[in-house]
Every structure is written in C-alpha cells, then in structure tokens.
PDB file of C-alpha atoms in Angstrom:
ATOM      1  CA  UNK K  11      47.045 -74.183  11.495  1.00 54.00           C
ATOM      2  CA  UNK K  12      49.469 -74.408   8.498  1.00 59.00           C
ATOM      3  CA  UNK K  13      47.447 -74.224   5.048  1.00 80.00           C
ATOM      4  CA  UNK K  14      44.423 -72.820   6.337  1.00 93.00           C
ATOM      5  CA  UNK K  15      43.026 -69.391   5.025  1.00 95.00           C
ATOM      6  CA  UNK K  16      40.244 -67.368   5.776  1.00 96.00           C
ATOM      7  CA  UNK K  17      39.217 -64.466   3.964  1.00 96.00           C
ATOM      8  CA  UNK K  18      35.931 -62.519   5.270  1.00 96.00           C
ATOM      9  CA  UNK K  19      33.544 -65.391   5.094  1.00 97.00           C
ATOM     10  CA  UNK K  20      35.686 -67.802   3.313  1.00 98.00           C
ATOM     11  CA  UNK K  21      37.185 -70.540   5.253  1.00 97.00           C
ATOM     12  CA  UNK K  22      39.759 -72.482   2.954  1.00 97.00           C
ATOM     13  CA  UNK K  23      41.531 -75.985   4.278  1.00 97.00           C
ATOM     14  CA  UNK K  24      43.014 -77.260   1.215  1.00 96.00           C
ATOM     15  CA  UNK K  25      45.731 -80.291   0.446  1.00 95.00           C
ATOM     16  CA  UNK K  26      46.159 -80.799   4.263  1.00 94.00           C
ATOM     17  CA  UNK K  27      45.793 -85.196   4.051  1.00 93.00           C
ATOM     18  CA  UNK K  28      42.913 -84.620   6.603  1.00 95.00           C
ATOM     19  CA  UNK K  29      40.756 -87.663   7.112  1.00 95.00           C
ATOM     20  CA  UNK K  30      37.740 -85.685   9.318  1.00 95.00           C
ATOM     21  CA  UNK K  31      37.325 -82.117   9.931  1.00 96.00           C
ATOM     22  CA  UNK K  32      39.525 -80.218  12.232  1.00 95.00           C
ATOM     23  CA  UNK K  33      37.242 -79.364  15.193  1.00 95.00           C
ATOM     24  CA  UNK K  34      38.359 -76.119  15.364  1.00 95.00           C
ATOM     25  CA  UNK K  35      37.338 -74.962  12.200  1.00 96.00           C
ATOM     26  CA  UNK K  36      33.813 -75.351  13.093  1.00 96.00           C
ATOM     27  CA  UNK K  37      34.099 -73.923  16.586  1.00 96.00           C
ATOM     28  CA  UNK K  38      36.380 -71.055  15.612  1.00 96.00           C
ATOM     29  CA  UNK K  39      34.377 -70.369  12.138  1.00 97.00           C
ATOM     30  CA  UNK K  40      31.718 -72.492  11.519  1.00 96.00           C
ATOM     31  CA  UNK K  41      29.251 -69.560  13.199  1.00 96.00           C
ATOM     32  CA  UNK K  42      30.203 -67.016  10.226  1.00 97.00           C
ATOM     33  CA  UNK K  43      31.644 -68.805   7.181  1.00 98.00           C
ATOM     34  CA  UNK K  44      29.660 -68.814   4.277  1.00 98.00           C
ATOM     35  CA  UNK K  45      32.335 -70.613   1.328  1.00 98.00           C
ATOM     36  CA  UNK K  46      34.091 -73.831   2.764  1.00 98.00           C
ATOM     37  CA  UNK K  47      36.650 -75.475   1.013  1.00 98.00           C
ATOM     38  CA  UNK K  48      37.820 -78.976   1.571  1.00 98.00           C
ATOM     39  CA  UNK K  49      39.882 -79.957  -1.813  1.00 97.00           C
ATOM     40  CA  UNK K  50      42.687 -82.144  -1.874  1.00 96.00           C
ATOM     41  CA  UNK K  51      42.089 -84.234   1.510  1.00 97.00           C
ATOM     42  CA  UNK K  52      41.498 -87.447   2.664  1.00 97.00           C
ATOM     43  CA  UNK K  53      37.743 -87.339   3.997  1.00 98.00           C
ATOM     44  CA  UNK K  54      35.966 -90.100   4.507  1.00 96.00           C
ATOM     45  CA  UNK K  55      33.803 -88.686   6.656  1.00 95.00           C
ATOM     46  CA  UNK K  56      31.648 -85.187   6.975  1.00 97.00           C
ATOM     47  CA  UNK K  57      31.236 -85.363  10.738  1.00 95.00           C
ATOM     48  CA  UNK K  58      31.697 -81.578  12.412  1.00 94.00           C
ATOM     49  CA  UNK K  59      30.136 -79.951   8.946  1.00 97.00           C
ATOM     50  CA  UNK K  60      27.127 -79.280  11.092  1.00 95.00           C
ATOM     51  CA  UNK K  61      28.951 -76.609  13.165  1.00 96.00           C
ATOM     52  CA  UNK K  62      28.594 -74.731   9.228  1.00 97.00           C
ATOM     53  CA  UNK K  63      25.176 -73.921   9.464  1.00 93.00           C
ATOM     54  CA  UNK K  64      25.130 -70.809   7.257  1.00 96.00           C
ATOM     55  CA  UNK K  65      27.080 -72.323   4.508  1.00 98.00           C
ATOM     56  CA  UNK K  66      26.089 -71.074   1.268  1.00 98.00           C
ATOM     57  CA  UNK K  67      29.308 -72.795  -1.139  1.00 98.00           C
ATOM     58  CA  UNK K  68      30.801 -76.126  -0.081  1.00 98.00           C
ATOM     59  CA  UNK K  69      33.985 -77.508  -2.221  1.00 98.00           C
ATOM     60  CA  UNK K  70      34.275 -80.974  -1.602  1.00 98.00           C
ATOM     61  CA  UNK K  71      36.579 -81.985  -4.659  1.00 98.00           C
ATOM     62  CA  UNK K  72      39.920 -84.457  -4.551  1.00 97.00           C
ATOM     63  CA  UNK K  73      38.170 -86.767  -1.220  1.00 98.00           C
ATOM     64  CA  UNK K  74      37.499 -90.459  -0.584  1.00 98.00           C
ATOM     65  CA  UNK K  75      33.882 -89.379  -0.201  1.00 98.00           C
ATOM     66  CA  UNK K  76      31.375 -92.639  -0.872  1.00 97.00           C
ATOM     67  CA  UNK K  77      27.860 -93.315  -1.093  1.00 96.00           C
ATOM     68  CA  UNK K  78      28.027 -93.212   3.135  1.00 96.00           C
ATOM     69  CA  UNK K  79      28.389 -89.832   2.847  1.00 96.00           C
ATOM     70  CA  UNK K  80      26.393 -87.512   4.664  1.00 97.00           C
ATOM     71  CA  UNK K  81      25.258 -83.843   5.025  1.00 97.00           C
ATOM     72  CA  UNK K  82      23.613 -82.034   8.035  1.00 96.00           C
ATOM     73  CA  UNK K  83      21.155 -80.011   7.225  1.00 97.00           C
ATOM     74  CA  UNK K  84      22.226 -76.695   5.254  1.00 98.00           C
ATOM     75  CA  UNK K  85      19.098 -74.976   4.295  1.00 97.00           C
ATOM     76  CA  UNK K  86      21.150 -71.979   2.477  1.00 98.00           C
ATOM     77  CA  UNK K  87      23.841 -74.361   0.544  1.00 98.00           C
ATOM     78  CA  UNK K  88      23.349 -73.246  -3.224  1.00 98.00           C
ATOM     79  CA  UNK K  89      26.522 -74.433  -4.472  1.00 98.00           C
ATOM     80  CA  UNK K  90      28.156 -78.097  -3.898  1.00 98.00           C
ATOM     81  CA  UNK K  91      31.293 -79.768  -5.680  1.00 98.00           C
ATOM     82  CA  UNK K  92      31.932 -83.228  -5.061  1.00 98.00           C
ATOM     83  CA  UNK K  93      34.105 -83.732  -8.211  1.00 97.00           C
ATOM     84  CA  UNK K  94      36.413 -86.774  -7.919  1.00 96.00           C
ATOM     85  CA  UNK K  95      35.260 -88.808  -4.904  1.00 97.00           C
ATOM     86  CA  UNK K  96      33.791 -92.447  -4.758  1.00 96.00           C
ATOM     87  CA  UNK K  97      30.052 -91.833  -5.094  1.00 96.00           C
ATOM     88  CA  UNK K  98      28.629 -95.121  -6.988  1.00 94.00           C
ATOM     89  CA  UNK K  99      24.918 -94.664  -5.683  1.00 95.00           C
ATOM     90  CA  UNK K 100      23.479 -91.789  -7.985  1.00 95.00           C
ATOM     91  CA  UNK K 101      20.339 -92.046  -6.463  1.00 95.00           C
ATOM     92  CA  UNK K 102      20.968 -92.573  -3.011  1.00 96.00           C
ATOM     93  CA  UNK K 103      22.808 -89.332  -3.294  1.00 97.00           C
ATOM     94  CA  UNK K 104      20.270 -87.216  -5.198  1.00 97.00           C
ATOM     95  CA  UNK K 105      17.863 -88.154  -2.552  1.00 96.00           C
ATOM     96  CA  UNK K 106      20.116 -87.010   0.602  1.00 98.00           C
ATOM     97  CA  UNK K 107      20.744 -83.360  -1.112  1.00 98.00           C
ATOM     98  CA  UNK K 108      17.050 -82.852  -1.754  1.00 97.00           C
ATOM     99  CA  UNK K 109      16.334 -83.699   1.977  1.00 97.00           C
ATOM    100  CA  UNK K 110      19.198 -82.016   3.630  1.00 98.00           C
ATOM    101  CA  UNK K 111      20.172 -79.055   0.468  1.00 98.00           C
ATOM    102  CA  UNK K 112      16.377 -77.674  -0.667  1.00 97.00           C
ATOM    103  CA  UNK K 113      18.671 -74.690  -2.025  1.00 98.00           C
ATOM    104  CA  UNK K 114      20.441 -76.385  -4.111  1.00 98.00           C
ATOM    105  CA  UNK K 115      21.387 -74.910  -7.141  1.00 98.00           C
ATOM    106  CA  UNK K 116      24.917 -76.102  -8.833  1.00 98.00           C
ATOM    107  CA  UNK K 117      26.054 -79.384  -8.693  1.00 98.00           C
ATOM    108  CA  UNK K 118      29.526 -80.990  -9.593  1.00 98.00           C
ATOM    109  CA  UNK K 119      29.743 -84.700  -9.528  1.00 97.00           C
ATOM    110  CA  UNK K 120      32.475 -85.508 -12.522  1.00 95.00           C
ATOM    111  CA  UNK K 121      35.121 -87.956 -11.856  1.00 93.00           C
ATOM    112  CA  UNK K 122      32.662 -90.270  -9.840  1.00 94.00           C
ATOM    113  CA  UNK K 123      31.510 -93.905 -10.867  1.00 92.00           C
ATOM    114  CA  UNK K 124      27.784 -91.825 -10.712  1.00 93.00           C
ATOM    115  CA  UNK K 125      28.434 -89.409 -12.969  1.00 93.00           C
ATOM    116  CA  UNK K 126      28.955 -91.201 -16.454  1.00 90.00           C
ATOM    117  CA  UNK K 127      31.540 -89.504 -18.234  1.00 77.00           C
ATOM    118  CA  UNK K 128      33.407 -90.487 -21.090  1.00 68.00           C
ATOM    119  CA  UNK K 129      36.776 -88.861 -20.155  1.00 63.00           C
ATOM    120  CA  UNK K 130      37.033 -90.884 -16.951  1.00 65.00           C
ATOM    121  CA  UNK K 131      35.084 -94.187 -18.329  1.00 65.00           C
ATOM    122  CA  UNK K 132      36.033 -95.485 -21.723  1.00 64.00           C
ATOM    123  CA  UNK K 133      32.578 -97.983 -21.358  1.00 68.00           C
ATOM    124  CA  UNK K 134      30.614 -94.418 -21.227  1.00 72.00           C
ATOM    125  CA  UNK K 135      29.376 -92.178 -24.038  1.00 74.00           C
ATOM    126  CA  UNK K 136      27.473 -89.039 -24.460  1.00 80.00           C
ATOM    127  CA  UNK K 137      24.286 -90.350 -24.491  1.00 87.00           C
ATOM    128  CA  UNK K 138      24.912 -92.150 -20.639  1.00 87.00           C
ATOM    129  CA  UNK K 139      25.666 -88.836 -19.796  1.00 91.00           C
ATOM    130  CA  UNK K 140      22.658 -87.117 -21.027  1.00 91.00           C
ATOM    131  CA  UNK K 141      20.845 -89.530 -19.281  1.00 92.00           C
ATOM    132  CA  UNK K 142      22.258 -88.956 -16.271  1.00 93.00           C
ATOM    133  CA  UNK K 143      21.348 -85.396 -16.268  1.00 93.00           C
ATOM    134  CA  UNK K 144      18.179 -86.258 -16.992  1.00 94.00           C
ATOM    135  CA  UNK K 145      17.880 -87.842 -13.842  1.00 94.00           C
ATOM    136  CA  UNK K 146      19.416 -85.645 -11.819  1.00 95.00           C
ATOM    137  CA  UNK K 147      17.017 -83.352 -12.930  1.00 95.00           C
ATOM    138  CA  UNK K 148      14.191 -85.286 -11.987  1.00 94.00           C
ATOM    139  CA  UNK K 149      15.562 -85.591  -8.441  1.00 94.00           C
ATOM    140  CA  UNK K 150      16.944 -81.975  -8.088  1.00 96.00           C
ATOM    141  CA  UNK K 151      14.670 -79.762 -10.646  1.00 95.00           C
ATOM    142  CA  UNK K 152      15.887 -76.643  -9.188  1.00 95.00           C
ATOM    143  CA  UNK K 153      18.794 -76.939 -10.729  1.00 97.00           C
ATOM    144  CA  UNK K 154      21.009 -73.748 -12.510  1.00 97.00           C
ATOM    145  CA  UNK K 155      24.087 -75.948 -13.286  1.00 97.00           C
ATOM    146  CA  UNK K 156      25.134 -79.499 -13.401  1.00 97.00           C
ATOM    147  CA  UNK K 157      28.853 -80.223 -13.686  1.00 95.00           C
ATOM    148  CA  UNK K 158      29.555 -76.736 -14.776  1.00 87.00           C
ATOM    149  CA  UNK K 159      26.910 -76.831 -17.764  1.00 94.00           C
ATOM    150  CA  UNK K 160      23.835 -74.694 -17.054  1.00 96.00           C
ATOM    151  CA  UNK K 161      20.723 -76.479 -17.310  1.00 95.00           C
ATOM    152  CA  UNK K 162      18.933 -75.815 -20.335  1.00 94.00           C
ATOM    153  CA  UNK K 163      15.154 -75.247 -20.981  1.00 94.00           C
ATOM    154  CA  UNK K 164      14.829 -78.328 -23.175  1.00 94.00           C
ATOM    155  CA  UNK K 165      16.867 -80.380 -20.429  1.00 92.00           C
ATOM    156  CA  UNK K 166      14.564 -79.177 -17.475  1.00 92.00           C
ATOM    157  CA  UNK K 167      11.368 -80.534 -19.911  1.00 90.00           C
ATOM    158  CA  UNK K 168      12.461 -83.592 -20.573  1.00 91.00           C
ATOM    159  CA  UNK K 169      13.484 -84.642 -16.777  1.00 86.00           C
ATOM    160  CA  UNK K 170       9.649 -83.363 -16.485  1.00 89.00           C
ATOM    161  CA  UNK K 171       9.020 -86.037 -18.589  1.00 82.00           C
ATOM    162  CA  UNK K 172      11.051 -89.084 -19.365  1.00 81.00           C
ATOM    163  CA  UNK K 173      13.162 -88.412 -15.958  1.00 69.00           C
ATOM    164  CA  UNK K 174      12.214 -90.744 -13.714  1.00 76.00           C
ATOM    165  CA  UNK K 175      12.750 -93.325 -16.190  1.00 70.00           C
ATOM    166  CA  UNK K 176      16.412 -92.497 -16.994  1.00 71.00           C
ATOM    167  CA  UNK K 177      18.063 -94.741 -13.630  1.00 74.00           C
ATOM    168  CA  UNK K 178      19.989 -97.434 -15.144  1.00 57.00           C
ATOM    169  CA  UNK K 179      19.447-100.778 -12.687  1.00 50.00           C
ATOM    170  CA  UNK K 180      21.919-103.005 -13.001  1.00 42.00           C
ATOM    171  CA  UNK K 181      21.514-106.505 -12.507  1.00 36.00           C
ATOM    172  CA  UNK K 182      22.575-107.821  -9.639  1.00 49.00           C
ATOM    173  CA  UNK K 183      24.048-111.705  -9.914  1.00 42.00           C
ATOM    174  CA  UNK K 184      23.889-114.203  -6.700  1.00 42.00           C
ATOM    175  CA  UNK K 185      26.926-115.199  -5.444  1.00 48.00           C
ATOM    176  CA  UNK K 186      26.567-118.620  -6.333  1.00 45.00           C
ATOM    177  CA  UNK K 187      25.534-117.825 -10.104  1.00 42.00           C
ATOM    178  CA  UNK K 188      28.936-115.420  -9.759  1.00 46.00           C
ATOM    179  CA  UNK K 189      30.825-118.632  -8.709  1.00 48.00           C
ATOM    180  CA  UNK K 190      29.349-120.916 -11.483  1.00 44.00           C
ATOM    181  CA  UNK K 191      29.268-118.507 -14.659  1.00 44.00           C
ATOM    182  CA  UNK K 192      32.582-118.070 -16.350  1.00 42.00           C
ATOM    183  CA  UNK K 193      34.190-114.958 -17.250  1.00 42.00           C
ATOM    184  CA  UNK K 194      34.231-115.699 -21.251  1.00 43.00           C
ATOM    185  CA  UNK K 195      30.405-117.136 -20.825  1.00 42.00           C
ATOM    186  CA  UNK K 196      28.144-114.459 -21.290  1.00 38.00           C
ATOM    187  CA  UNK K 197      24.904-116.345 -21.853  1.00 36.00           C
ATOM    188  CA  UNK K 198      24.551-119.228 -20.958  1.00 40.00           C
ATOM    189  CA  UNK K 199      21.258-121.607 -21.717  1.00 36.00           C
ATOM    190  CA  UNK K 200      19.953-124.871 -20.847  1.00 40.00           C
ATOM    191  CA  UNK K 201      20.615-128.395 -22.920  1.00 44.00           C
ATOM    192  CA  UNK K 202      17.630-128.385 -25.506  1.00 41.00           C
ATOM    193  CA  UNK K 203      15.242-132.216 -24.685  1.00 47.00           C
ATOM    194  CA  UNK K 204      16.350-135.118 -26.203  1.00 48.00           C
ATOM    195  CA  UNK K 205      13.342-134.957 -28.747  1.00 47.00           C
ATOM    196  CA  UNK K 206      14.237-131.474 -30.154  1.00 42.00           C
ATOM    197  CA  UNK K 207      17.394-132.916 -31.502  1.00 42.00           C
ATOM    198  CA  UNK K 208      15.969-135.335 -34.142  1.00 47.00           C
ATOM    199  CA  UNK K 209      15.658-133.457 -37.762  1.00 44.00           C
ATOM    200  CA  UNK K 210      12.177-135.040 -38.131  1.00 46.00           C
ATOM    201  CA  UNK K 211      10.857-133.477 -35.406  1.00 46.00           C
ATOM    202  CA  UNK K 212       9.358-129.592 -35.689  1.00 44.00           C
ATOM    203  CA  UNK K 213       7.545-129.116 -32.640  1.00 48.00           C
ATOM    204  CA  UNK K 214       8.915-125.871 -31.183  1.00 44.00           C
ATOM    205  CA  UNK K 215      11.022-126.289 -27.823  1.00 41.00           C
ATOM    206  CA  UNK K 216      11.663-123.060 -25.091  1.00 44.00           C
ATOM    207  CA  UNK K 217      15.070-123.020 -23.464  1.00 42.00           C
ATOM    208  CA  UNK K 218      15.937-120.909 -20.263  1.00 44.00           C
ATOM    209  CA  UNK K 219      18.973-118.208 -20.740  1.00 41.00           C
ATOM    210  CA  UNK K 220      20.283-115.557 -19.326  1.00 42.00           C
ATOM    211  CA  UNK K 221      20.333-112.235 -21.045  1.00 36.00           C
ATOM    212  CA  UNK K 222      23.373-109.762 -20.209  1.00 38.00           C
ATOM    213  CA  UNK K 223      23.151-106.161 -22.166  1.00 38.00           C
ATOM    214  CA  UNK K 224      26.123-104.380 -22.055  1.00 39.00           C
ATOM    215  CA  UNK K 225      24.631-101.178 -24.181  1.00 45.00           C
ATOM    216  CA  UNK K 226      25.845 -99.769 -27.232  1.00 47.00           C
ATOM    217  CA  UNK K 227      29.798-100.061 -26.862  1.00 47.00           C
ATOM    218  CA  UNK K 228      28.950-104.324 -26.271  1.00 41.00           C
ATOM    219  CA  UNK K 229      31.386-106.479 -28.222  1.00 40.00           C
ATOM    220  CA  UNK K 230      28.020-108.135 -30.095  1.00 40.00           C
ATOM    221  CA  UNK K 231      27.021-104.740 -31.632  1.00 42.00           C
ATOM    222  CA  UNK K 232      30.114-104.321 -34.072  1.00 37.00           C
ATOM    223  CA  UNK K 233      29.091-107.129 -36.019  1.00 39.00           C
ATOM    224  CA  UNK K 234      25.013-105.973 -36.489  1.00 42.00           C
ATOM    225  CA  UNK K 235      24.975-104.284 -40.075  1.00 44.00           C
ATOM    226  CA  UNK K 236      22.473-101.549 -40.678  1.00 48.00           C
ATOM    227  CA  UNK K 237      20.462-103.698 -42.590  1.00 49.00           C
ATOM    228  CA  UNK K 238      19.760-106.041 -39.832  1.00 45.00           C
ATOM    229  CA  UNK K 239      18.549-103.510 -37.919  1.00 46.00           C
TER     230      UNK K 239
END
C-alpha cells in the first residue's frame, strides 16, 4: 500500500501510475471517506468510485481522464478538480455532473481542451474564457467557484441570460471535403459562368463558398484597419 495515506476521513492515493482504482480502497474506505484524492495517476477510467458514496471532495488532477468519463452518483460531492485531463466535450461533461453531482459547488477544469485558457492555448484569449464560464454557469448555476475564481453576482446574471448561447459549435468537415480541401485553402468557391466574365456584362452572378471563422486571433483580422470596421 506504498503512497497511500489516510487521515480521519481523508483517503489520499497520489503519483502511484494507477490506471483504475485499487479495489481495496473502496472496500477498505470507501464506507467512511469523505476527501479522495487521485492526483498524479494514470486513470482512464472511474470504475470502483461508486464504493465512495459519501464523498464530499474528489481531486481528480494530473489523469488521462476524457470525455468517456464517468461518475456514479455522489449526491454530497461539493467539490471536484479535474485540472489537467483530456476533457474536449464541455457540454457533455456539464451535463453528467448536473445528473450525477446536484451538490456541486467548485469546479476545476484548467489545463483541458474544454476549458479555454490562454496559458495552455496560445489560439485562446480572455474573452473565450469568459465565455466559457458563462456556460458553465448556465449548466451548473449553483456554482461558488469555477477554476478557483468565485463566481460573481454579475457572472451568475449573465449565464441567466446570454448562457445558453455561449457553446461554441464547431464545424464539423466530411471526410471527403477533408481529403479534397488543402491545408493553405481556406475558402474555397466555385468557377464564376462563362457570361460573368465578359466586361460588358453587369448582371449580378452568386457563387457557392465556404466560410471558415477562426475568431479574433485569425490571420485575416491583422490586416482590417479600424476604419473598415
């Protein structure tokens, strides 16, 4: 049992390389811990956590958690740290923990895809991230704290309002369109008729194209002067 600790009705089992949960740990303490700590493994997996019934505090932090991840049912879990997994699917996610975590008060999710920050993304800014909490909000609006920032007043009015329309949906190309755009192509549209070309002729001609938006930090946007706007 080398590197586990338990202290009243904390159960640590930190930096151990585990890739699933020791069975023990839920039949020896699962019946009494309140504070689990995970850190620093290998999880891929969450299967056993549902010997932890009374878990108040789960540290989750440092896994190879994904958006397959899944959470019995912990009716008392206020706090949950997920910091540095794999999570991609914000809202696949949000909607587990308000099924399965209706206690739910502080929520860590930096260094995943999901969580938009600009210290781990480069492509990201502040405003993605205010987004984001927006929408968390939406989905979990009992929120205290979101990646160790309480939730503010303003913050919990405008998820009321604008939240549900903070989910960014990105586009999602065939594989065959994948195959046939090219990397340096970024919109592409089709030949213009014959009859468009000749200068005499003014009649006004549609083309199809596609659109790609790559948000504020797009190359196209450093070359838009204020006056254009």
């Amino acid at each position: 049992m080398a590197g586990l600790m338990v202290s009243g009705t904390q159960v640590s089992y930190v930096g151990q390389y585990c890739r699933e949960i020791p069975e023990y740990l839920g039949r020896d303490f699962g019946h009494f811990a309140k504070r689990l700590d995970l850190s620093f493994n290998l999880l891929r997996s969450l299967e056993g956590l549902s010997a932890f019934r009374s878990l108040e505090e789960l540290i989750l932090d440092n896994n190879l958690l994904g958006d397959d991840l899944v959470l019995p049912g912990l009716p008392h879990l206020h706090t949950l740290t997920l910091n540095k997994n794999q999570i991609t699917d914000l809202e696949c996610l949000l909607d587990h923990l308000a099924e399965v975590t209706p206690a739910l008060e502080y929520l860590s999710l930096l260094g995943n895809v999901a969580c938009p920050n600009e210290l781990v993304n480069l492509e990201k800014d502040e405003e993605d991230y205010k987004r984001y909490r927006c929408f968390v909000l939406h989905k979990l609006p009992n929120l205290k704290f979101l990646d160790a920032q309480k939730v503010t007043r303003q913050e919990r009015e405008e998820a009321l309002v604008r939240g549900a329309f903070m989910k960014v949906v990105k586009p999602k190309a065939s594989s065959e369109e994948e195959k046939a755009a090219s990397p340096e192509d970024h919109c592409q549209y089709t030949p213009l008729p014959s009859g468009s070309r000749e200068l005499t002729s003014h009649r006004g001609v549609l083309g199809k194209g596609r659109y790609f938006y790559y948000g504020r930090n797009s190359e196209g946007n450093r070359f838009i002067r204020d006056d254009q706007l």
